[in-house]
Amino acid sequence: MDQIKIGRFIAECRKKNGLTQMQLAEQLNITDRAVSKWETGRSLPDSSIMLELCHILNINVNDLLNGEVITVEHYNEKNEQLLVELAKQKEEADKRLLALEVLIGVLSIIILLGAVFSASFLPMRDWVRICIILAGFAVSLVGIGYAIRIEQTAGYYECAKCRHRYVPTYNSVLWAMHMGRTRYMRCPKCGQKSWQKKVIGKGNE
Ligand SMILES: [Zn+2]
């Protein structure tokens, strides 16, 4: 808290209400020295008299502690800034996740191909061959499952018919026909099927 700012604000409000330091002090049953200390930023009003002080000065405690009158528009502005900031952070996080998805997908395929290739061409016992192929499939299935989970939750899918942006269920992403990240799914809003693109950001709905 900015004591100097609060002090100046108290002085300003006191004068607006046509009070001297002495008159304000009397109303609060304190010394005018205490009022002077607040106004020069050397101390803050005690919490026990803060409400009474705000009442006399026609401000609320929030104004007092901020050292200025906080208007409703100000609140909204600050909230909006915060929301924009949060949305930006989510978009950045989603972009990173989608990059990670590509990496996981590529690694899964390399592991699977590596397993199949080595089991097919390297000399080894048949049961080892089978184990290596099964392990390759298992690892790549886990990887692909994880990649699909990322694709489901990062960003949104956009309905080509009504432009509705939404997060689909895991199963609808898993079983949908797809070309890259564009998937043929049913829109939960308009109920039509279309090729839906993966988009970052919720848009202006
Ligand atoms: Zn739709």
mmCIF file of C-alpha atoms and ligand atoms in Angstrom:
data_model
loop_
_atom_site.group_PDB
_atom_site.id
_atom_site.type_symbol
_atom_site.label_atom_id
_atom_site.label_comp_id
_atom_site.label_asym_id
_atom_site.label_seq_id
_atom_site.Cartn_x
_atom_site.Cartn_y
_atom_site.Cartn_z
ATOM 1 C CA MET A 1 0.000 0.000 0.000
ATOM 2 C CA ASP A 2 1.196 3.467 -0.876
ATOM 3 C CA GLN A 3 1.022 5.391 2.424
ATOM 4 C CA ILE A 4 1.934 8.740 0.838
ATOM 5 C CA LYS A 5 -0.810 8.383 -1.780
ATOM 6 C CA ILE A 6 -3.334 7.344 0.858
ATOM 7 C CA GLY A 7 -2.316 10.315 3.016
ATOM 8 C CA ARG A 8 -2.799 12.789 0.174
ATOM 9 C CA PHE A 9 -6.140 11.195 -0.603
ATOM 10 C CA ILE A 10 -7.324 11.550 3.008
ATOM 11 C CA ALA A 11 -6.328 15.240 3.015
ATOM 12 C CA GLU A 12 -8.091 15.820 -0.285
ATOM 13 C CA CYS A 13 -11.305 14.123 0.910
ATOM 14 C CA ARG A 14 -11.186 15.968 4.231
ATOM 15 C CA LYS A 15 -10.979 19.337 2.429
ATOM 16 C CA LYS A 16 -13.755 18.347 0.026
ATOM 17 C CA ASN A 17 -15.950 17.760 3.057
ATOM 18 C CA GLY A 18 -15.005 21.160 4.487
ATOM 19 C CA LEU A 19 -13.245 19.817 7.560
ATOM 20 C CA THR A 20 -10.055 20.944 9.298
ATOM 21 C CA GLN A 21 -7.666 18.341 10.702
ATOM 22 C CA MET A 22 -8.900 19.330 14.163
ATOM 23 C CA GLN A 23 -12.586 18.888 13.253
ATOM 24 C CA LEU A 24 -11.947 15.473 11.696
ATOM 25 C CA ALA A 25 -9.925 14.422 14.746
ATOM 26 C CA GLU A 26 -12.727 15.485 17.090
ATOM 27 C CA GLN A 27 -15.321 13.459 15.183
ATOM 28 C CA LEU A 28 -13.097 10.411 15.511
ATOM 29 C CA ASN A 29 -12.104 11.043 19.132
ATOM 30 C CA ILE A 30 -8.415 11.133 18.251
ATOM 31 C CA THR A 31 -5.744 13.857 18.244
ATOM 32 C CA ASP A 32 -5.171 16.154 15.266
ATOM 33 C CA ARG A 33 -1.560 14.976 15.383
ATOM 34 C CA ALA A 34 -2.763 11.507 14.337
ATOM 35 C CA VAL A 35 -4.638 12.996 11.373
ATOM 36 C CA SER A 36 -1.549 14.958 10.405
ATOM 37 C CA LYS A 37 0.510 11.759 10.524
ATOM 38 C CA TRP A 38 -1.853 9.994 8.108
ATOM 39 C CA GLU A 39 -1.918 12.900 5.706
ATOM 40 C CA THR A 40 1.863 13.095 5.522
ATOM 41 C CA GLY A 41 2.088 9.331 4.974
ATOM 42 C CA ARG A 42 3.830 8.573 8.259
ATOM 43 C CA SER A 43 1.095 6.206 9.451
ATOM 44 C CA LEU A 44 -2.133 4.548 8.354
ATOM 45 C CA PRO A 45 -5.502 4.927 10.077
ATOM 46 C CA ASP A 46 -6.076 2.205 12.620
ATOM 47 C CA SER A 47 -8.441 -0.498 11.382
ATOM 48 C CA SER A 48 -10.729 0.160 14.349
ATOM 49 C CA ILE A 49 -11.605 3.653 13.065
ATOM 50 C CA MET A 50 -11.255 3.052 9.348
ATOM 51 C CA LEU A 51 -14.981 2.511 8.749
ATOM 52 C CA GLU A 52 -15.907 5.602 10.740
ATOM 53 C CA LEU A 53 -13.297 7.652 8.857
ATOM 54 C CA CYS A 54 -14.587 6.439 5.474
ATOM 55 C CA HIS A 55 -18.129 7.251 6.540
ATOM 56 C CA ILE A 56 -17.165 10.835 7.421
ATOM 57 C CA LEU A 57 -15.182 11.292 4.191
ATOM 58 C CA ASN A 58 -17.928 9.727 2.006
ATOM 59 C CA ILE A 59 -15.656 7.091 0.511
ATOM 60 C CA ASN A 60 -15.411 3.307 0.941
ATOM 61 C CA VAL A 61 -12.563 1.336 2.473
ATOM 62 C CA ASN A 62 -11.447 0.113 -0.947
ATOM 63 C CA ASP A 63 -11.016 3.726 -2.111
ATOM 64 C CA LEU A 64 -9.130 4.557 1.064
ATOM 65 C CA LEU A 65 -6.679 1.681 0.717
ATOM 66 C CA ASN A 66 -6.107 2.437 -2.970
ATOM 67 C CA GLY A 67 -5.658 6.134 -2.268
ATOM 68 C CA GLU A 68 -8.210 6.995 -4.939
ATOM 69 C CA VAL A 69 -11.875 6.564 -5.793
ATOM 70 C CA ILE A 70 -12.262 3.321 -7.738
ATOM 71 C CA THR A 71 -15.163 3.722 -10.164
ATOM 72 C CA VAL A 72 -17.231 0.846 -11.498
ATOM 73 C CA GLU A 73 -15.845 1.363 -15.025
ATOM 74 C CA HIS A 74 -12.375 1.081 -13.582
ATOM 75 C CA TYR A 75 -13.249 -2.256 -12.048
ATOM 76 C CA ASN A 76 -14.560 -3.549 -15.364
ATOM 77 C CA GLU A 77 -11.500 -2.299 -17.205
ATOM 78 C CA LYS A 78 -9.197 -4.042 -14.770
ATOM 79 C CA ASN A 79 -11.236 -7.250 -15.014
ATOM 80 C CA GLU A 80 -11.132 -7.124 -18.801
ATOM 81 C CA GLN A 81 -7.371 -6.657 -18.844
ATOM 82 C CA LEU A 82 -7.074 -9.687 -16.602
ATOM 83 C CA LEU A 83 -9.354 -11.801 -18.828
ATOM 84 C CA VAL A 84 -7.424 -10.827 -21.971
ATOM 85 C CA GLU A 85 -4.182 -11.728 -20.216
ATOM 86 C CA LEU A 86 -5.566 -15.122 -19.162
ATOM 87 C CA ALA A 87 -6.872 -15.845 -22.670
ATOM 88 C CA LYS A 88 -3.447 -15.022 -24.136
ATOM 89 C CA GLN A 89 -1.751 -17.329 -21.675
ATOM 90 C CA LYS A 90 -4.115 -20.166 -22.598
ATOM 91 C CA GLU A 91 -3.456 -19.610 -26.310
ATOM 92 C CA GLU A 92 0.302 -19.772 -25.769
ATOM 93 C CA ALA A 93 -0.042 -22.919 -23.665
ATOM 94 C CA ASP A 94 -2.280 -24.524 -26.330
ATOM 95 C CA LYS A 95 0.256 -23.765 -29.074
ATOM 96 C CA ARG A 96 3.003 -25.411 -27.053
ATOM 97 C CA LEU A 97 0.782 -28.449 -26.409
ATOM 98 C CA LEU A 98 0.002 -28.856 -30.116
ATOM 99 C CA ALA A 99 3.730 -28.716 -30.916
ATOM 100 C CA LEU A 100 4.264 -31.387 -28.264
ATOM 101 C CA GLU A 101 1.546 -33.479 -29.904
ATOM 102 C CA VAL A 102 3.489 -33.516 -33.185
ATOM 103 C CA LEU A 103 6.648 -34.560 -31.357
ATOM 104 C CA ILE A 104 4.839 -37.377 -29.527
ATOM 105 C CA GLY A 105 3.179 -38.536 -32.755
ATOM 106 C CA VAL A 106 6.481 -38.630 -34.655
ATOM 107 C CA LEU A 107 8.270 -40.436 -31.815
ATOM 108 C CA SER A 108 5.466 -43.015 -31.591
ATOM 109 C CA ILE A 109 5.752 -43.793 -35.287
ATOM 110 C CA ILE A 110 9.565 -43.990 -35.143
ATOM 111 C CA ILE A 111 9.377 -46.404 -32.196
ATOM 112 C CA LEU A 112 6.802 -48.581 -33.947
ATOM 113 C CA LEU A 113 8.724 -48.651 -37.240
ATOM 114 C CA GLY A 114 11.978 -49.310 -35.368
ATOM 115 C CA ALA A 115 10.425 -52.243 -33.531
ATOM 116 C CA VAL A 116 8.883 -53.771 -36.660
ATOM 117 C CA PHE A 117 12.034 -53.201 -38.711
ATOM 118 C CA SER A 118 14.436 -54.728 -36.187
ATOM 119 C CA ALA A 119 12.102 -57.664 -35.481
ATOM 120 C CA SER A 120 11.811 -58.375 -39.204
ATOM 121 C CA PHE A 121 15.430 -58.145 -40.269
ATOM 122 C CA LEU A 122 17.679 -58.795 -37.278
ATOM 123 C CA PRO A 123 18.529 -62.367 -36.329
ATOM 124 C CA MET A 124 16.725 -63.359 -33.103
ATOM 125 C CA ARG A 125 14.447 -65.992 -31.663
ATOM 126 C CA ASP A 126 10.809 -65.859 -32.778
ATOM 127 C CA TRP A 127 9.403 -65.143 -29.307
ATOM 128 C CA VAL A 128 11.781 -62.171 -28.992
ATOM 129 C CA ARG A 129 10.578 -60.904 -32.374
ATOM 130 C CA ILE A 130 6.972 -61.087 -31.211
ATOM 131 C CA CYS A 131 7.763 -59.362 -27.921
ATOM 132 C CA ILE A 132 9.570 -56.505 -29.669
ATOM 133 C CA ILE A 133 6.698 -55.943 -32.103
ATOM 134 C CA LEU A 134 4.120 -56.053 -29.301
ATOM 135 C CA ALA A 135 6.185 -53.647 -27.186
ATOM 136 C CA GLY A 136 6.519 -51.308 -30.187
ATOM 137 C CA PHE A 137 2.753 -51.324 -30.679
ATOM 138 C CA ALA A 138 2.116 -50.794 -26.961
ATOM 139 C CA VAL A 139 4.458 -47.823 -26.698
ATOM 140 C CA SER A 140 3.154 -46.170 -29.858
ATOM 141 C CA LEU A 141 -0.477 -46.740 -28.806
ATOM 142 C CA VAL A 142 0.158 -44.990 -25.498
ATOM 143 C CA GLY A 143 1.912 -42.162 -27.349
ATOM 144 C CA ILE A 144 -0.891 -41.766 -29.870
ATOM 145 C CA GLY A 145 -3.523 -41.923 -27.122
ATOM 146 C CA TYR A 146 -1.712 -39.120 -25.330
ATOM 147 C CA ALA A 147 -1.375 -37.105 -28.545
ATOM 148 C CA ILE A 148 -5.118 -37.415 -29.174
ATOM 149 C CA ARG A 149 -5.803 -36.279 -25.612
ATOM 150 C CA ILE A 150 -3.728 -33.151 -26.311
ATOM 151 C CA GLU A 151 -5.532 -32.570 -29.591
ATOM 152 C CA GLN A 152 -8.884 -32.876 -27.834
ATOM 153 C CA THR A 153 -8.114 -30.413 -25.029
ATOM 154 C CA ALA A 154 -5.738 -27.836 -26.561
ATOM 155 C CA GLY A 155 -7.573 -25.037 -28.378
ATOM 156 C CA TYR A 156 -10.974 -25.675 -29.989
ATOM 157 C CA TYR A 157 -12.633 -27.273 -32.995
ATOM 158 C CA GLU A 158 -14.620 -24.961 -35.228
ATOM 159 C CA CYS A 159 -17.854 -26.126 -36.886
ATOM 160 C CA ALA A 160 -17.664 -25.380 -40.619
ATOM 161 C CA LYS A 161 -21.444 -24.749 -40.746
ATOM 162 C CA CYS A 162 -22.133 -22.389 -37.838
ATOM 163 C CA ARG A 163 -18.588 -21.437 -36.744
ATOM 164 C CA HIS A 164 -19.268 -22.622 -33.214
ATOM 165 C CA ARG A 165 -16.003 -23.302 -31.342
ATOM 166 C CA TYR A 166 -15.977 -26.050 -28.741
ATOM 167 C CA VAL A 167 -13.951 -28.755 -26.992
ATOM 168 C CA PRO A 168 -15.212 -32.165 -28.182
ATOM 169 C CA THR A 169 -15.236 -35.393 -26.155
ATOM 170 C CA TYR A 170 -12.219 -37.717 -26.286
ATOM 171 C CA ASN A 171 -14.222 -40.438 -28.025
ATOM 172 C CA SER A 172 -15.516 -38.173 -30.784
ATOM 173 C CA VAL A 173 -11.941 -37.033 -31.521
ATOM 174 C CA LEU A 174 -10.597 -40.602 -31.313
ATOM 175 C CA TRP A 175 -13.103 -42.117 -33.763
ATOM 176 C CA ALA A 176 -13.575 -39.220 -36.171
ATOM 177 C CA MET A 177 -12.211 -39.416 -39.712
ATOM 178 C CA HIS A 178 -9.394 -36.942 -40.010
ATOM 179 C CA MET A 179 -6.964 -35.264 -42.369
ATOM 180 C CA GLY A 180 -4.161 -33.933 -40.220
ATOM 181 C CA ARG A 181 -5.926 -32.163 -37.396
ATOM 182 C CA THR A 182 -9.118 -31.454 -39.322
ATOM 183 C CA ARG A 183 -11.773 -33.888 -38.173
ATOM 184 C CA TYR A 184 -15.193 -34.884 -39.461
ATOM 185 C CA MET A 185 -17.439 -34.464 -36.422
ATOM 186 C CA ARG A 186 -20.950 -33.508 -35.410
ATOM 187 C CA CYS A 187 -21.313 -29.968 -34.017
ATOM 188 C CA PRO A 188 -22.978 -29.957 -30.571
ATOM 189 C CA LYS A 189 -24.634 -26.597 -31.338
ATOM 190 C CA CYS A 190 -26.191 -26.939 -34.796
ATOM 191 C CA GLY A 191 -26.065 -30.772 -34.911
ATOM 192 C CA GLN A 192 -24.618 -30.885 -38.449
ATOM 193 C CA LYS A 193 -21.592 -32.922 -39.475
ATOM 194 C CA SER A 194 -18.697 -31.114 -41.098
ATOM 195 C CA TRP A 195 -14.922 -31.058 -41.467
ATOM 196 C CA GLN A 196 -13.882 -29.103 -38.380
ATOM 197 C CA LYS A 197 -10.604 -27.263 -38.099
ATOM 198 C CA LYS A 198 -8.477 -27.043 -34.973
ATOM 199 C CA VAL A 199 -8.273 -23.389 -33.905
ATOM 200 C CA ILE A 200 -6.449 -21.548 -31.143
ATOM 201 C CA GLY A 201 -8.564 -19.147 -29.125
ATOM 202 C CA LYS A 202 -12.268 -19.065 -28.391
ATOM 203 C CA GLY A 203 -13.022 -16.351 -30.975
ATOM 204 C CA ASN A 204 -15.728 -13.752 -30.507
ATOM 205 C CA GLU A 205 -18.700 -15.862 -29.589
HETATM 206 ZN ZN ZN B 1 -22.346 -26.011 -35.936
#
